[in-house]
Amino acid sequence: MNSLIKYYAFLPLVLLLSFASCNNHSEELEKIVELESLLAENEENLKVDDMLFNARIAEMEEMLRAFKHHYKDTMTEELGNQLSKFHVLRKIYTKKLADYGVQQKEQAALMNQVVNLKNDVTSGALSKEEVKQYLRQESDDIAKLTIKSKEIKKTLYEIEPEYIRLYDALKPLSDAIDTTPLQ
């Protein structure tokens, strides 16, 4: 009976501490939900037609190779400048697509980290200070990811008009080059 009285005496204290703990977790969980939301918003920045750009790179490489190895006429300054710009665009596409792949992996990794953080906060596995540190780090990483993802998408689509202009000028010349191997 004595232990039952002690149990009931401590019950309000336990409930109070549990409630206070939940309130602390709710604030932290709200911040985690914000991080999840930011990652979800960044998905739009990662919507890039990489198949289109990979096809463009392959076409550019084929055309540049034809000019380099099989073009026999005297090259005008204008044609040389166009080929030089085309080469630069190919490099930009290649670099940005490689960066895009890295950002996709980073997005997935950050999503996992945020889910793990949420689980750790819910289970009480981390101290308040550790949670603050992780929230700060994840927030910084997501901000960097978002900036980089936007920049990649913007660059890829901004150079499209120049690609189309150069492709339209170079494709007829490229098609006219005899690329049959000499026997």
CSV table of C-alpha atoms in Angstrom, one decimal:
chain,number,residue,atom,x,y,z
A,1,MET,CA,0.0,0.0,0.0
A,2,ASN,CA,2.8,2.3,0.9
A,3,SER,CA,4.5,1.8,-2.5
A,4,LEU,CA,1.1,2.5,-4.2
A,5,ILE,CA,0.9,5.8,-2.5
A,6,LYS,CA,4.4,6.7,-3.6
A,7,TYR,CA,3.5,5.7,-7.1
A,8,TYR,CA,0.5,8.0,-7.2
A,9,ALA,CA,2.5,10.8,-5.6
A,10,PHE,CA,5.1,10.6,-8.4
A,11,LEU,CA,2.7,10.1,-11.2
A,12,PRO,CA,1.9,13.8,-11.7
A,13,LEU,CA,5.6,14.6,-11.7
A,14,VAL,CA,6.3,11.9,-14.3
A,15,LEU,CA,3.4,13.2,-16.4
A,16,LEU,CA,4.6,16.7,-16.1
A,17,LEU,CA,8.2,15.8,-17.2
A,18,SER,CA,6.8,13.7,-20.0
A,19,PHE,CA,4.7,16.6,-21.2
A,20,ALA,CA,7.6,19.0,-20.9
A,21,SER,CA,9.8,16.6,-22.9
A,22,CYS,CA,7.1,16.3,-25.6
A,23,ASN,CA,6.9,20.1,-25.8
A,24,ASN,CA,10.7,20.2,-26.3
A,25,HIS,CA,10.5,17.5,-28.9
A,26,SER,CA,7.6,19.2,-30.7
A,27,GLU,CA,9.7,22.3,-31.3
A,28,GLU,CA,12.6,20.2,-32.6
A,29,LEU,CA,10.2,18.1,-34.7
A,30,GLU,CA,8.7,21.3,-36.2
A,31,LYS,CA,12.2,22.3,-37.3
A,32,ILE,CA,12.8,18.8,-38.8
A,33,VAL,CA,9.5,19.1,-40.7
A,34,GLU,CA,10.7,22.4,-42.1
A,35,LEU,CA,13.9,20.7,-43.2
A,36,GLU,CA,11.8,18.0,-44.9
A,37,SER,CA,9.8,20.7,-46.6
A,38,LEU,CA,12.9,22.4,-47.9
A,39,LEU,CA,14.1,19.1,-49.3
A,40,ALA,CA,10.8,18.5,-51.0
A,41,GLU,CA,10.9,22.0,-52.5
A,42,ASN,CA,14.4,21.3,-53.8
A,43,GLU,CA,13.0,18.3,-55.8
A,44,GLU,CA,11.8,20.9,-58.3
A,45,ASN,CA,15.4,22.1,-58.8
A,46,LEU,CA,16.5,18.6,-59.5
A,47,LYS,CA,14.0,18.1,-62.3
A,48,VAL,CA,16.4,18.2,-65.2
A,49,ASP,CA,16.0,16.3,-68.5
A,50,ASP,CA,19.4,14.6,-68.1
A,51,MET,CA,18.6,12.2,-71.0
A,52,LEU,CA,18.2,15.2,-73.3
A,53,PHE,CA,21.4,16.8,-72.2
A,54,ASN,CA,23.3,13.5,-72.5
A,55,ALA,CA,22.0,13.1,-76.0
A,56,ARG,CA,23.2,16.6,-76.8
A,57,ILE,CA,26.6,15.8,-75.5
A,58,ALA,CA,26.8,12.7,-77.6
A,59,GLU,CA,25.7,14.6,-80.7
A,60,MET,CA,28.2,17.4,-80.0
A,61,GLU,CA,31.1,15.0,-79.5
A,62,GLU,CA,30.2,13.3,-82.8
A,63,MET,CA,30.0,16.6,-84.7
A,64,LEU,CA,33.3,17.9,-83.2
A,65,ARG,CA,35.0,14.6,-83.9
A,66,ALA,CA,33.9,14.8,-87.6
A,67,PHE,CA,35.3,18.3,-87.9
A,68,LYS,CA,38.5,17.5,-86.1
A,69,HIS,CA,39.4,14.3,-88.1
A,70,HIS,CA,37.6,14.7,-91.4
A,71,TYR,CA,37.1,18.3,-92.3
A,72,LYS,CA,39.3,19.0,-95.3
A,73,ASP,CA,38.3,22.5,-96.4
A,74,THR,CA,40.0,25.7,-95.2
A,75,MET,CA,38.3,26.7,-92.0
A,76,THR,CA,36.9,30.2,-91.8
A,77,GLU,CA,37.4,32.3,-88.7
A,78,GLU,CA,33.6,32.2,-88.2
A,79,LEU,CA,33.5,28.4,-88.4
A,80,GLY,CA,36.5,28.1,-86.0
A,81,ASN,CA,34.7,30.4,-83.5
A,82,GLN,CA,31.5,28.5,-83.8
A,83,LEU,CA,33.3,25.2,-83.2
A,84,SER,CA,35.2,26.7,-80.3
A,85,LYS,CA,31.9,27.8,-78.7
A,86,PHE,CA,30.3,24.4,-79.4
A,87,HIS,CA,33.3,22.8,-77.6
A,88,VAL,CA,32.8,25.1,-74.6
A,89,LEU,CA,29.1,24.3,-74.4
A,90,ARG,CA,29.9,20.6,-74.5
A,91,LYS,CA,32.2,21.1,-71.5
A,92,ILE,CA,29.6,23.0,-69.6
A,93,TYR,CA,26.9,20.4,-70.3
A,94,THR,CA,29.3,17.6,-69.2
A,95,LYS,CA,30.4,19.5,-66.0
A,96,LYS,CA,26.9,20.5,-65.0
A,97,LEU,CA,25.5,17.0,-65.6
A,98,ALA,CA,28.2,15.5,-63.4
A,99,ASP,CA,27.4,18.1,-60.7
A,100,TYR,CA,23.7,17.3,-61.2
A,101,GLY,CA,24.4,13.6,-60.4
A,102,VAL,CA,26.2,14.6,-57.2
A,103,GLN,CA,23.3,16.8,-56.2
A,104,GLN,CA,20.8,14.0,-56.6
A,105,LYS,CA,23.0,11.8,-54.4
A,106,GLU,CA,23.3,14.6,-51.9
A,107,GLN,CA,19.5,15.1,-51.9
A,108,ALA,CA,19.0,11.4,-51.0
A,109,ALA,CA,21.7,11.5,-48.4
A,110,LEU,CA,20.2,14.6,-46.7
A,111,MET,CA,16.7,13.1,-46.8
A,112,ASN,CA,18.1,10.0,-45.0
A,113,GLN,CA,19.9,12.1,-42.4
A,114,VAL,CA,16.8,14.2,-41.7
A,115,VAL,CA,14.7,11.0,-41.3
A,116,ASN,CA,17.4,9.6,-38.9
A,117,LEU,CA,17.5,12.8,-37.0
A,118,LYS,CA,13.7,12.7,-36.6
A,119,ASN,CA,13.9,9.2,-35.3
A,120,ASP,CA,16.6,10.1,-32.9
A,121,VAL,CA,14.7,13.1,-31.6
A,122,THR,CA,11.5,11.1,-31.2
A,123,SER,CA,13.3,8.3,-29.3
A,124,GLY,CA,15.3,10.8,-27.2
A,125,ALA,CA,18.6,9.3,-28.3
A,126,LEU,CA,20.2,12.8,-28.6
A,127,SER,CA,20.8,15.5,-26.1
A,128,LYS,CA,19.3,18.9,-26.7
A,129,GLU,CA,22.7,20.3,-27.6
A,130,GLU,CA,23.3,17.5,-30.1
A,131,VAL,CA,19.9,18.1,-31.7
A,132,LYS,CA,20.6,21.8,-32.1
A,133,GLN,CA,24.0,21.0,-33.7
A,134,TYR,CA,22.5,18.5,-36.1
A,135,LEU,CA,19.6,20.8,-37.0
A,136,ARG,CA,22.1,23.6,-37.7
A,137,GLN,CA,24.3,21.4,-39.8
A,138,GLU,CA,21.4,19.9,-41.8
A,139,SER,CA,19.9,23.3,-42.4
A,140,ASP,CA,23.3,24.6,-43.7
A,141,ASP,CA,23.7,21.5,-45.9
A,142,ILE,CA,20.2,21.9,-47.4
A,143,ALA,CA,20.7,25.6,-48.1
A,144,LYS,CA,24.0,24.7,-50.0
A,145,LEU,CA,22.2,21.9,-51.9
A,146,THR,CA,19.4,24.2,-52.9
A,147,ILE,CA,21.7,26.9,-54.1
A,148,LYS,CA,23.8,24.5,-56.1
A,149,SER,CA,20.8,22.7,-57.6
A,150,LYS,CA,19.2,26.0,-58.7
A,151,GLU,CA,22.5,27.1,-60.3
A,152,ILE,CA,22.9,23.8,-62.2
A,153,LYS,CA,19.4,23.8,-63.6
A,154,LYS,CA,19.6,27.5,-64.5
A,155,THR,CA,22.9,27.1,-66.3
A,156,LEU,CA,21.8,24.0,-68.3
A,157,TYR,CA,18.6,25.7,-69.5
A,158,GLU,CA,20.1,29.1,-70.1
A,159,ILE,CA,22.7,27.9,-72.6
A,160,GLU,CA,20.0,26.0,-74.6
A,161,PRO,CA,19.4,28.9,-77.1
A,162,GLU,CA,23.1,29.1,-77.8
A,163,TYR,CA,23.3,25.4,-78.3
A,164,ILE,CA,20.4,25.4,-80.7
A,165,ARG,CA,21.9,28.4,-82.7
A,166,LEU,CA,25.3,26.7,-83.0
A,167,TYR,CA,23.8,23.2,-83.7
A,168,ASP,CA,21.6,24.7,-86.5
A,169,ALA,CA,24.6,26.3,-88.1
A,170,LEU,CA,27.1,23.4,-87.7
A,171,LYS,CA,24.8,20.4,-88.4
A,172,PRO,CA,24.5,20.9,-92.1
A,173,LEU,CA,28.3,21.3,-92.5
A,174,SER,CA,28.9,18.2,-90.2
A,175,ASP,CA,26.5,16.1,-92.2
A,176,ALA,CA,28.3,17.0,-95.4
A,177,ILE,CA,31.7,15.8,-94.1
A,178,ASP,CA,32.8,12.5,-95.5
A,179,THR,CA,33.7,10.4,-92.5
A,180,THR,CA,34.3,7.1,-94.3
A,181,PRO,CA,37.6,5.6,-93.3
A,182,LEU,CA,40.3,5.6,-96.0
A,183,GLN,CA,41.2,2.2,-97.3
